[in-house]
mmCIF file of C-alpha atoms (C1' of nucleotides) in Angstrom:
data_model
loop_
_atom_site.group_PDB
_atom_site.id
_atom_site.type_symbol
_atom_site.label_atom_id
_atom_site.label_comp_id
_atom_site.label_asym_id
_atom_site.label_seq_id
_atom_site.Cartn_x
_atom_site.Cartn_y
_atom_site.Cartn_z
ATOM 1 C CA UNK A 1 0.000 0.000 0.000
ATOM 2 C CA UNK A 2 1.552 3.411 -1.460
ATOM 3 C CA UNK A 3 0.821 6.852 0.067
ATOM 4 C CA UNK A 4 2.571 8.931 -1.917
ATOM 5 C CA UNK A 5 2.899 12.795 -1.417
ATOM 6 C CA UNK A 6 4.834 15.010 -3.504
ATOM 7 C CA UNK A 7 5.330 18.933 -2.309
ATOM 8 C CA UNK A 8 5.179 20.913 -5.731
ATOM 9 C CA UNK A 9 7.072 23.680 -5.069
ATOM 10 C CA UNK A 10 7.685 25.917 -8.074
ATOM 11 C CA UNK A 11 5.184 27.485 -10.217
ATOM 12 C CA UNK A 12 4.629 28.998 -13.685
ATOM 13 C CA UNK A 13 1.729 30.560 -15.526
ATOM 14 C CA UNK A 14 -0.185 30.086 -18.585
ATOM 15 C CA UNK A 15 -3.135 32.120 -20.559
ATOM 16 C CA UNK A 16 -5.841 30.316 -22.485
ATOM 17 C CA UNK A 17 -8.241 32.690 -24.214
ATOM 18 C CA UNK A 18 -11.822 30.483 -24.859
ATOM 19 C CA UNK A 19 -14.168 30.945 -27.224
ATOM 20 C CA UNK A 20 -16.893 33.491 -26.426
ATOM 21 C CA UNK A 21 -19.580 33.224 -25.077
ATOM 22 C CA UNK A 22 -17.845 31.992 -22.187
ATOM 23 C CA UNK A 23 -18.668 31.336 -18.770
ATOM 24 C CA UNK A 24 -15.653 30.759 -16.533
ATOM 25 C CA UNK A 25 -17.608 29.602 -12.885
ATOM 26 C CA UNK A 26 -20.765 27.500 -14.785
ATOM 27 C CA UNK A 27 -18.238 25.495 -17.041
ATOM 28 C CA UNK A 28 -15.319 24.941 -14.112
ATOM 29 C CA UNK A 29 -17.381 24.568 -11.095
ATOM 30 C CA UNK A 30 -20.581 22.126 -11.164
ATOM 31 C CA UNK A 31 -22.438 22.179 -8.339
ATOM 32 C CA UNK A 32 -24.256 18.970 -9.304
ATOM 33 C CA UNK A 33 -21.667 17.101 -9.788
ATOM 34 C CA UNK A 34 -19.975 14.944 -7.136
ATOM 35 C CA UNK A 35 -17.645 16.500 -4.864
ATOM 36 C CA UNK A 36 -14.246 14.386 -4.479
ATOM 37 C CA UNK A 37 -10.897 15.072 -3.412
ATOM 38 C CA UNK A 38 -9.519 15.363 -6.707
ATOM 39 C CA UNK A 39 -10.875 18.889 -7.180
ATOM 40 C CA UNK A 40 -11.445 21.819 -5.156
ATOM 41 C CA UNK A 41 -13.275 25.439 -6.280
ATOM 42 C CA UNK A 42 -12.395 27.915 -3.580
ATOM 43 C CA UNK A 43 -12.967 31.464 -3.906
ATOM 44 C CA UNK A 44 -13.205 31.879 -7.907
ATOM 45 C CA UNK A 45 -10.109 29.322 -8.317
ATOM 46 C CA UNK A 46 -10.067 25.774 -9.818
ATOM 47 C CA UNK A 47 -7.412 23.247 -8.251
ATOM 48 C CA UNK A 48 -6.513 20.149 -9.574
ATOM 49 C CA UNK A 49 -4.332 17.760 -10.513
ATOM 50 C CA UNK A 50 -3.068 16.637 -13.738
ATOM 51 C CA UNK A 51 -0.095 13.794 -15.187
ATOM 52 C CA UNK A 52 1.108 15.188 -18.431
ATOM 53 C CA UNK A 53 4.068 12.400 -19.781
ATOM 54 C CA UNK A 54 3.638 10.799 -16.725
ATOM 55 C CA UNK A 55 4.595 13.767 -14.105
ATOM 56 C CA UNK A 56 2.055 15.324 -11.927
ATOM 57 C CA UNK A 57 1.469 18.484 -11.863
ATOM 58 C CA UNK A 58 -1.106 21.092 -9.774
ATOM 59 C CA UNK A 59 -3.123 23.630 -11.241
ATOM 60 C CA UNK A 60 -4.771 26.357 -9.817
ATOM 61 C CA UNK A 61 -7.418 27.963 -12.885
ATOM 62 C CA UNK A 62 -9.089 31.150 -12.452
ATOM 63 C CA UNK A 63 -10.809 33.569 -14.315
ATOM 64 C CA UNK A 64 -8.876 36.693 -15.599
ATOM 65 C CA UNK A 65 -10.663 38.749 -18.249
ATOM 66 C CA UNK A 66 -8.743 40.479 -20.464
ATOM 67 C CA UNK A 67 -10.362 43.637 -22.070
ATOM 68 C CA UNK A 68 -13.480 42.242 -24.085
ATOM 69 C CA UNK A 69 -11.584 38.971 -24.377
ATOM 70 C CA UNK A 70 -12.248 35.657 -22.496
ATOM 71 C CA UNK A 71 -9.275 34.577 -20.576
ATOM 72 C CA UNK A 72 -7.942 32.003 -18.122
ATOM 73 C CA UNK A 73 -5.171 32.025 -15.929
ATOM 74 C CA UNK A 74 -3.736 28.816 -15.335
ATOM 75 C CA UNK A 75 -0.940 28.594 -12.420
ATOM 76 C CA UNK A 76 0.829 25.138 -12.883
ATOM 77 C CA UNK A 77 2.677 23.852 -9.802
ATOM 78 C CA UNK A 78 5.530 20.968 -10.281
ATOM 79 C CA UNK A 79 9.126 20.116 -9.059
ATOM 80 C CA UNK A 80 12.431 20.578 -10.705
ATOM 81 C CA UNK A 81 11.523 22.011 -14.173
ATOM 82 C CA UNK A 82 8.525 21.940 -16.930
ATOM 83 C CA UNK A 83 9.298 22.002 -20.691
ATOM 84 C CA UNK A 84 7.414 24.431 -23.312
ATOM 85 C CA UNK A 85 6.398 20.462 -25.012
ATOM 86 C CA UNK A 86 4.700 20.158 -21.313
ATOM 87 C CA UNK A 87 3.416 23.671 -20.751
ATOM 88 C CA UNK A 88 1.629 23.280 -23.900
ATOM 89 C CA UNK A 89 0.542 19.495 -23.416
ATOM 90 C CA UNK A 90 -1.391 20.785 -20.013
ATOM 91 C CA UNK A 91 -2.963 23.728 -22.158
ATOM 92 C CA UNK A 92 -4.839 21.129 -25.018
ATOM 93 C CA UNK A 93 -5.293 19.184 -22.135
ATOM 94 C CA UNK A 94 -7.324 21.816 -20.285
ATOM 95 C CA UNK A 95 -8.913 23.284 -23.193
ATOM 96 C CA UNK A 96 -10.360 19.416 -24.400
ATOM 97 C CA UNK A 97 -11.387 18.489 -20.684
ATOM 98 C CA UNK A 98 -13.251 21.739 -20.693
ATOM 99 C CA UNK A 99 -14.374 22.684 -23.538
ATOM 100 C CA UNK A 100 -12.783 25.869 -24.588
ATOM 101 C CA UNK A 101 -12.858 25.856 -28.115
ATOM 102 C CA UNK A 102 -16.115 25.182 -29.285
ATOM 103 C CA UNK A 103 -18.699 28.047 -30.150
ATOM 104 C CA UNK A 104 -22.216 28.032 -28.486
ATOM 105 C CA UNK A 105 -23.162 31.199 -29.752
ATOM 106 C CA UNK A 106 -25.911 29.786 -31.647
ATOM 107 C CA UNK A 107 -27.052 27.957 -28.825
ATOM 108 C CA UNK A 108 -27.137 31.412 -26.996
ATOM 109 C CA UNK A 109 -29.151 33.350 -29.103
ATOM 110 C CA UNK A 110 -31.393 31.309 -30.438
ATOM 111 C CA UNK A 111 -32.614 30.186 -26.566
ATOM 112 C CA UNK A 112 -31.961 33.591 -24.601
ATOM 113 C CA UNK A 113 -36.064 34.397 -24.738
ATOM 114 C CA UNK A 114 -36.730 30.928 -24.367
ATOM 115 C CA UNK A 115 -39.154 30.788 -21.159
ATOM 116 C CA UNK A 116 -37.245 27.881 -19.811
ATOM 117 C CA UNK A 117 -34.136 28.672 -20.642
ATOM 118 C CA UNK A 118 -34.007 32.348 -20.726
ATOM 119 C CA UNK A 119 -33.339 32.607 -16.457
ATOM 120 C CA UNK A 120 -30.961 30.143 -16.971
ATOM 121 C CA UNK A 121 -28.637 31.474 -19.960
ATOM 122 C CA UNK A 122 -28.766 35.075 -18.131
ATOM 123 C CA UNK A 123 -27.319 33.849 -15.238
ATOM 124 C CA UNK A 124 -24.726 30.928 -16.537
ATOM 125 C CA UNK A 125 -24.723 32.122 -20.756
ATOM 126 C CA UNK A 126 -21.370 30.812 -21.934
ATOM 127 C CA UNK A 127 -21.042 27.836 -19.718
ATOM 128 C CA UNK A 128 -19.704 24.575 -21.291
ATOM 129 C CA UNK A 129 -19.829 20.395 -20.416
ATOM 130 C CA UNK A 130 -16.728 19.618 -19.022
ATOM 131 C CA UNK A 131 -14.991 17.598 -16.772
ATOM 132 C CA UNK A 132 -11.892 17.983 -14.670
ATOM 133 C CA UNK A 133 -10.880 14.439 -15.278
ATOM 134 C CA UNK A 134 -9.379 12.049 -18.038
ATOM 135 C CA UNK A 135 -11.719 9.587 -19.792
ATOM 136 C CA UNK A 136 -10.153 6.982 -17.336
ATOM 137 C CA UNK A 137 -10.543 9.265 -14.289
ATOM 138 C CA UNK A 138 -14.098 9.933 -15.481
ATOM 139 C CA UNK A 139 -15.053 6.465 -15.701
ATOM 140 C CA UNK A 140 -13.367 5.429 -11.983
ATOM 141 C CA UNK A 141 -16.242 8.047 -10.890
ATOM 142 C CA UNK A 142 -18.973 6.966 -12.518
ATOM 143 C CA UNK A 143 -18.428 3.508 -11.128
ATOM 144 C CA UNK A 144 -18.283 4.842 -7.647
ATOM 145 C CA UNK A 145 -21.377 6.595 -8.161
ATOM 146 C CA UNK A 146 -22.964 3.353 -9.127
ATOM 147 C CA UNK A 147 -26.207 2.213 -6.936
ATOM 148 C CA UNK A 148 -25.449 4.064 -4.165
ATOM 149 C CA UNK A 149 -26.133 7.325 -1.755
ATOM 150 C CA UNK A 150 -23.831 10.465 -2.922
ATOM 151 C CA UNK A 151 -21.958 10.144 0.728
ATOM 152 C CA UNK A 152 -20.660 6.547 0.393
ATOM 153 C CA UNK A 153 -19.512 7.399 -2.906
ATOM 154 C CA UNK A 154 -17.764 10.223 -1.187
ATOM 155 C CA UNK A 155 -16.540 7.744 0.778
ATOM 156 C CA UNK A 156 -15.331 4.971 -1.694
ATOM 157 C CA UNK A 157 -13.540 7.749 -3.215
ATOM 158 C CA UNK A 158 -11.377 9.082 -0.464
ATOM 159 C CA UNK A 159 -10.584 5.409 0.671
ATOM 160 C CA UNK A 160 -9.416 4.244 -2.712
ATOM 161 C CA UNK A 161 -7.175 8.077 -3.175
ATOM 162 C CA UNK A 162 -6.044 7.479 0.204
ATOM 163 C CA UNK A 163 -4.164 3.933 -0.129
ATOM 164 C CA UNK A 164 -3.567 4.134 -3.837
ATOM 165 C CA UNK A 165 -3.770 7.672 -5.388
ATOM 166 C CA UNK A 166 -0.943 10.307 -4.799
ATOM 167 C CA UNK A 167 -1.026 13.169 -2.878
ATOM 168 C CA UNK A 168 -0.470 17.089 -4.132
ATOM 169 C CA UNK A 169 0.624 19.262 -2.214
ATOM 170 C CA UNK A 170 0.743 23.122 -3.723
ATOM 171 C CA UNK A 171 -0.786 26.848 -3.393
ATOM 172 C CA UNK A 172 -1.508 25.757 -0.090
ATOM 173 C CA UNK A 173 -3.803 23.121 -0.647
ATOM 174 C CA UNK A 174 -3.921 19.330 -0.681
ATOM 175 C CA UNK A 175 -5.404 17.435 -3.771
ATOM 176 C CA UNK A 176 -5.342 14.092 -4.991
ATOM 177 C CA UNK A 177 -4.275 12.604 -8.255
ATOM 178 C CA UNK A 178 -5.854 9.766 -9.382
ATOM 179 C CA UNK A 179 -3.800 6.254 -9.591
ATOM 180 C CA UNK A 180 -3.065 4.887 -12.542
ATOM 181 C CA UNK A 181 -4.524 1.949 -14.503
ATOM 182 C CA UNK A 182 -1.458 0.213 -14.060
ATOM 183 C CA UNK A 183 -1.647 0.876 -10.643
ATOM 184 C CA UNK A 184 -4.367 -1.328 -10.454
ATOM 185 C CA UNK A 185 -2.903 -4.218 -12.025
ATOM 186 C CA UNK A 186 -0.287 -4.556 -9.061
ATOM 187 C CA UNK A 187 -3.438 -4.534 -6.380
ATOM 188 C CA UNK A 188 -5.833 -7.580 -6.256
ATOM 189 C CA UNK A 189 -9.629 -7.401 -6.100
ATOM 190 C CA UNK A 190 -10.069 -8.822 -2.689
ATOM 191 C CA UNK A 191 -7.617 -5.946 -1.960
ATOM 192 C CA UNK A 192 -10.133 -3.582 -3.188
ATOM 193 C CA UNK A 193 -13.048 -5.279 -2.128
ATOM 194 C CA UNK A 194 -11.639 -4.545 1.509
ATOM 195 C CA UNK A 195 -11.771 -0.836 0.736
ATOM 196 C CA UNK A 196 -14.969 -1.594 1.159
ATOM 197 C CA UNK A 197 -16.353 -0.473 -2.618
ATOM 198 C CA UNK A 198 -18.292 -4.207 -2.832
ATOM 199 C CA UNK A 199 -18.979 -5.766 -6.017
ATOM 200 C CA UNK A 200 -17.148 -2.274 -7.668
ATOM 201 C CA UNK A 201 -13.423 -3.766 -7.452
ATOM 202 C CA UNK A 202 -14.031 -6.093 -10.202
ATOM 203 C CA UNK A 203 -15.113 -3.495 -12.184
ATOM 204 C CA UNK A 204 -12.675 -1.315 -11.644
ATOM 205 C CA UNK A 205 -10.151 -4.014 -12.313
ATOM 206 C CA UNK A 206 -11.353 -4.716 -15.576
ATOM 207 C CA UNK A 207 -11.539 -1.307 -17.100
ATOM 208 C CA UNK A 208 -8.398 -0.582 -15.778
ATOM 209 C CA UNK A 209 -7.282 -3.925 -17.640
ATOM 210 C CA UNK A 210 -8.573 -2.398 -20.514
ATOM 211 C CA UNK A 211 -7.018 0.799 -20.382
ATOM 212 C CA UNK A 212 -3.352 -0.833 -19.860
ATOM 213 C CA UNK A 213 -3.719 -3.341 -22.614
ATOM 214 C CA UNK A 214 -4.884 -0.204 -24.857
ATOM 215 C CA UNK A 215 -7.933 -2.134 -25.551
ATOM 216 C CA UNK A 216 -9.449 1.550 -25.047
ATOM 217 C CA UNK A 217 -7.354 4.916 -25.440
ATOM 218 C CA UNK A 218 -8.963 7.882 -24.993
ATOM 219 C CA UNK A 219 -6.763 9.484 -28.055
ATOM 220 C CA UNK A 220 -8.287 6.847 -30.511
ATOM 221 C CA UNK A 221 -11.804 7.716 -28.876
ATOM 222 C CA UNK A 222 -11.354 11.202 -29.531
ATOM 223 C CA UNK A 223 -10.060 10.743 -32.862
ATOM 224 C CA UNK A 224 -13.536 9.501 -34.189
ATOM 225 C CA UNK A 225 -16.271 11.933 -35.079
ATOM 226 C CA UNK A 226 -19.462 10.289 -34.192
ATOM 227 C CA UNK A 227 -21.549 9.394 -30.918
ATOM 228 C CA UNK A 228 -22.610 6.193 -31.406
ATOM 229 C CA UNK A 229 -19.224 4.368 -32.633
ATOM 230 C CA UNK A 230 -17.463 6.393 -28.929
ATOM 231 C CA UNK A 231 -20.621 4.728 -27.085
ATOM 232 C CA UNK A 232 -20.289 1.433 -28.735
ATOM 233 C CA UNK A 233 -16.902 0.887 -27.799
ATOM 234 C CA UNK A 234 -17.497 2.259 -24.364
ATOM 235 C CA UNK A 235 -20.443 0.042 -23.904
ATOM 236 C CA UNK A 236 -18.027 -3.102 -24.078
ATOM 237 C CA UNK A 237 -16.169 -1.831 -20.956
ATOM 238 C CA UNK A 238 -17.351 -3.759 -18.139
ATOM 239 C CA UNK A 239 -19.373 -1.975 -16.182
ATOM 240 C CA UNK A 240 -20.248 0.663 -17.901
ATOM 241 C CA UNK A 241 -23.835 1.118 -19.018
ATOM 242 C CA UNK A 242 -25.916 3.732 -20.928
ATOM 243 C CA UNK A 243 -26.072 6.356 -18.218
ATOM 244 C CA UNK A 244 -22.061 6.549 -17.969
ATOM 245 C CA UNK A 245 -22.206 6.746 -21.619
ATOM 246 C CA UNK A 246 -24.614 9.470 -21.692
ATOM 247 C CA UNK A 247 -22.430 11.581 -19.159
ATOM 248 C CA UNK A 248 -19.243 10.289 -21.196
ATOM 249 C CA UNK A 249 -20.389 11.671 -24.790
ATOM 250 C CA UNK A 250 -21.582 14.581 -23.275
ATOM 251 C CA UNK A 251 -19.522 15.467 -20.363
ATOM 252 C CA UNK A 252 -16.198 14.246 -21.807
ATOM 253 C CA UNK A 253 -16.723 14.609 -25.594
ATOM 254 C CA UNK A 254 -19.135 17.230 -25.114
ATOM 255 C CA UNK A 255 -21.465 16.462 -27.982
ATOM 256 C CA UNK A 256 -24.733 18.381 -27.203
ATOM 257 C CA UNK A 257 -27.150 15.725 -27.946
ATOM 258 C CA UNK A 258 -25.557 12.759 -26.341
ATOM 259 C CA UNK A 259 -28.031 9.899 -25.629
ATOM 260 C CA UNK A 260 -31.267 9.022 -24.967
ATOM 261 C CA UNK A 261 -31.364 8.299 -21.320
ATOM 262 C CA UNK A 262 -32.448 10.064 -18.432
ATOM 263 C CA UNK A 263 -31.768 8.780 -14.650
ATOM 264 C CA UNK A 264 -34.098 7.868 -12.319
ATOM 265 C CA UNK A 265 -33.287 10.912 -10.213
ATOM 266 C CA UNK A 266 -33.098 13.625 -12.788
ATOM 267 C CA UNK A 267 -36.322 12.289 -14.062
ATOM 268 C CA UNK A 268 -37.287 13.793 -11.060
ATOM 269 C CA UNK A 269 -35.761 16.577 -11.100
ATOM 270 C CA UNK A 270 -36.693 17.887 -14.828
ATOM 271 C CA UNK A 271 -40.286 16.182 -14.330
ATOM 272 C CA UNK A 272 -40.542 19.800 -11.515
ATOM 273 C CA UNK A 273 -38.597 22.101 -13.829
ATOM 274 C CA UNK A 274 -40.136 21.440 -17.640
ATOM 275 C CA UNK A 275 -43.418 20.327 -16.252
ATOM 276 C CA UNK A 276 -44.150 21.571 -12.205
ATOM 277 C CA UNK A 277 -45.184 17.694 -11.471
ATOM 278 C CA UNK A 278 -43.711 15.281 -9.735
ATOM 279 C CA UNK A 279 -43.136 12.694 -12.182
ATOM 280 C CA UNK A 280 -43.682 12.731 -16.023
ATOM 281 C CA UNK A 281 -42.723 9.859 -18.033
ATOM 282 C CA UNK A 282 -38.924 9.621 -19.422
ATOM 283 C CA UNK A 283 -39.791 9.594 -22.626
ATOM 284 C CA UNK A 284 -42.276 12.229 -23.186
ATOM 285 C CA UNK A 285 -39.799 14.614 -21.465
ATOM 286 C CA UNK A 286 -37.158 13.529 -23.912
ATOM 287 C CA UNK A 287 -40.175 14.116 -26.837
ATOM 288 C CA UNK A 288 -40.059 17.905 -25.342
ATOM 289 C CA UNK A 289 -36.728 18.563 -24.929
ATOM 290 C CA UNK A 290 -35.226 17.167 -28.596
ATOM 291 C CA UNK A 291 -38.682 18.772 -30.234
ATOM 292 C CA UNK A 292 -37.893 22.143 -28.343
ATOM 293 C CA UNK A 293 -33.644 22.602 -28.323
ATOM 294 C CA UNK A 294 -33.090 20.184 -31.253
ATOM 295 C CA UNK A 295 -29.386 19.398 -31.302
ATOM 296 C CA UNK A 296 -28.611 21.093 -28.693
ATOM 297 C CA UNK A 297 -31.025 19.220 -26.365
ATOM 298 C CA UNK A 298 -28.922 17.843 -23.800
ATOM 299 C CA UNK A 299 -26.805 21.283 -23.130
ATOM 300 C CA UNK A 300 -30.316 22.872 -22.754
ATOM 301 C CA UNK A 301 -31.268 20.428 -19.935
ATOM 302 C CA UNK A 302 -27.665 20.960 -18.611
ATOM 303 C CA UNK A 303 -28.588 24.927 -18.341
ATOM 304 C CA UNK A 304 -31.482 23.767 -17.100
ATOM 305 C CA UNK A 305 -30.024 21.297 -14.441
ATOM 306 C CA UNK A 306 -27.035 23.676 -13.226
ATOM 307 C CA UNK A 307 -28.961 26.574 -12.979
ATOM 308 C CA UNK A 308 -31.295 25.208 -10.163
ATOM 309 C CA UNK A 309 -28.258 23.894 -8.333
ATOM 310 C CA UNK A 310 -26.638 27.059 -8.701
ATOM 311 C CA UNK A 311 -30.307 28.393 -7.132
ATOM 312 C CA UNK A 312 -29.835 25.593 -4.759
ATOM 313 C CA UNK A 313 -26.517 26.433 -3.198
ATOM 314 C CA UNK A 314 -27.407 30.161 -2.929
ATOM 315 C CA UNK A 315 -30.467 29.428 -1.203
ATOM 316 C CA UNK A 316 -32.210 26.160 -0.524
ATOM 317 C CA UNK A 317 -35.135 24.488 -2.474
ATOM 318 C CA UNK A 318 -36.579 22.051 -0.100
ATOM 319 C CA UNK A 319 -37.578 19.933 -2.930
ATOM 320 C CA UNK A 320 -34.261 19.540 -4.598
ATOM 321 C CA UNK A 321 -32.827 18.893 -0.785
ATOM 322 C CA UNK A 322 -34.775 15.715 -0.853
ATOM 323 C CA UNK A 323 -33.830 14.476 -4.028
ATOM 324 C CA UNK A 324 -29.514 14.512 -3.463
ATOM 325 C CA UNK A 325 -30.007 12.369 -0.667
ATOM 326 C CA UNK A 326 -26.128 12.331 1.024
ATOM 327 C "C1'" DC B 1 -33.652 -5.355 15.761
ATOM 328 C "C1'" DA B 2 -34.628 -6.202 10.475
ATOM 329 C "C1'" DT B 3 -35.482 -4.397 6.132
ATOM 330 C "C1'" DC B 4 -34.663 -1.550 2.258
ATOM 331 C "C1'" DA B 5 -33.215 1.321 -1.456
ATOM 332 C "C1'" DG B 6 -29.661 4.072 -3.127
ATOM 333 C "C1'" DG B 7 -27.136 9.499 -8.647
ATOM 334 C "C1'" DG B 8 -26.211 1.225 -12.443
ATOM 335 C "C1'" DC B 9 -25.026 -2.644 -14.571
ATOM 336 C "C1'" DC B 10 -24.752 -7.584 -15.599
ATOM 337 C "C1'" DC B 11 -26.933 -11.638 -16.519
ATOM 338 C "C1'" DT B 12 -30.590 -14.759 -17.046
ATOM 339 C "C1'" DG B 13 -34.854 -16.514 -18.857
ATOM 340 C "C1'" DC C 1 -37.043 -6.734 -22.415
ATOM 341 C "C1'" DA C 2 -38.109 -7.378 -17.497
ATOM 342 C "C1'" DG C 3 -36.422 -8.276 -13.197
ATOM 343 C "C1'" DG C 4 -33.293 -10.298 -9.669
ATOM 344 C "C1'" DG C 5 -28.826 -9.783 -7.521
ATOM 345 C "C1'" DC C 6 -24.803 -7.260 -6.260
ATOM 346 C "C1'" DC C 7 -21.388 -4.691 -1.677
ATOM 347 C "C1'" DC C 8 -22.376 -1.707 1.918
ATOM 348 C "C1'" DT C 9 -24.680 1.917 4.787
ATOM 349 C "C1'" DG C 10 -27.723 4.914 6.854
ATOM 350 C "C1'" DA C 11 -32.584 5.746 7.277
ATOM 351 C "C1'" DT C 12 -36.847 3.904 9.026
#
DNA sequence: CATCAGGGCCCTG
DNA sequence: CAGGGCCCTGAT
């Protein structure tokens, strides 16, 4: 059992100017989403970890306007030195995991009166899908997430970062970095199944199989253009079904109109905001949403989604309490 | 105390 | 294509 920690002690800084409209706090903080030890969002800045060529490195993103352009800051923490072939690794990197170079202007104008959407684009216009973490790293969440309550996923999570992911140490923070898929091929599955994450450490040993036999690459992934040949070949991962493919192809490869599938729990949740009842059928909200945004169906029900969390966090909506059951 | 479902997915019939 | 089982936990 490795705890690693590494103390990243010098820093350098990088701009990344997105495509407007851009949002910086709706597309690098998600208060849905599930809050883990691999990223923090303190005070207007993003910190996380990253391995570019195999060396870890800490960021620390924050917005920083410049004139009427977009801009990021990015601070990048590491040891010893980083190379310009690095520096500008981390910046593609950053700009695919979020999203920074595709236009939603369209999107924007066409929707901005829209009665649903029109609250929702005011207050988060320019946000983007994205996702702090690697294909891998996204799919070692999703399985955590599986059949369970948010707080023991909260809690598989910081178990399994504890004995096998590495500690960051930077800007005065602590993160984790996720382990590697080899990683896991050195740890057996009773080992994991005494993390207590149950009938979870086989999958996670067989996608991480996958990964280190190159069975699935995230490079070949992104190098082909359509939906459903990404979802096939992520269907055949064990363990992953059509809701991680849904949040994959939309969260990861940020196509607008992923998939067909909506969760029990956002069922819920959409059933209150398209339709002020407590539970419409899955597939006539799906009717509404693809007859209403079209392509861009799935980012409208993100605005949608993110919006009331946003609403949520500022001040609480009983209803939406009960539904994120911790 | 026991029972149950939870921010899925696999497998069987 | 429907439905049981899976690890474990906190809620009831």
């Amino acid at each position: 059992m490795s705890k690693k920690c590494i103390k990243l002690d010098r820093k350098t800084k990088i701009y990344i100017y997105p495509t407007k409209p851009f949002n910086f706090e709706g597309t690098f903080f998600k208060p849905s989403h599930f809050p883990s030890k691999l990223v923090k969002y303190i005070k207007g800045k993003l910190y996380q970890g990253i391995r570019v060529n195999g060396r870890p490195f800490g960021l620390a993103i924050s917005d920083s306007i410049k004139e009427d352009k977009a801009r990021i800051s990015v601070d990048i923490y590491f040891t010893k030195n980083i190379s310009e072939v690095a520096k500008e690794k981390i910046k593609l990197e950053i700009i695919k995991r979020y999203d920074l170079d595709s236009d939603i202007e369209d999107f924007i104008e066409k929707f901005k009166l829209d009665r649903l959407l029109s609250a929702p684009i005011k207050s988060l216009g320019g946000m983007k899908p994205s996702t702090a973490y690697s294909l891998y790293g996204f799919l070692m969440v999703a399985t955590v997430l599986q059949n369970t309550t948010v707080g023991r996923s909260v809690k598989m999570m910081d178990t399994l970062l504890s004995n096998l992911g590495t500690k960051l140490v930077y800007a005065n923070q602590e993160i984790f970095l996720l382990w590697l898929p080899e990683d896991i091929e050195r740890v057996s599955e009773e080992f994991l199944r005494k993390l207590k994450i149950g009938y979870r450490a086989k999958i996670i040993k067989r996608i991480s199989h996958a990964f280190v036999i190159k069975e699935i690459t995230e490079e070949k992934l992104r190098e082909k253009a359509n939906k459903e040949e990404i979802g096939k070949d992520l269907l055949e991962l064990y363990g992953v079904g059509r809701q991680t493919v849904s949040y994959v192809l939309f969260e990861v490869f940020h196509f607008y109109n992923a998939f067909c599938y909506i969760a029990p729990w956002e069922q819920k949740i959409f059933s209150k905001l398209i339709f002020n009842k407590n539970k419409v059928p899955v597939a006539d909200i799906l009717a509404i949403a693809e007859e209403r945004w079209g392509k861009w169906w799935m980012l409208a029900m993100h605005y949608l989604f993110e919006d009331i969390f946003w609403r949520n966090k500022k001040q609480k909506i009983d209803w939406l309490e009960k539904e994120i059951r911790m």
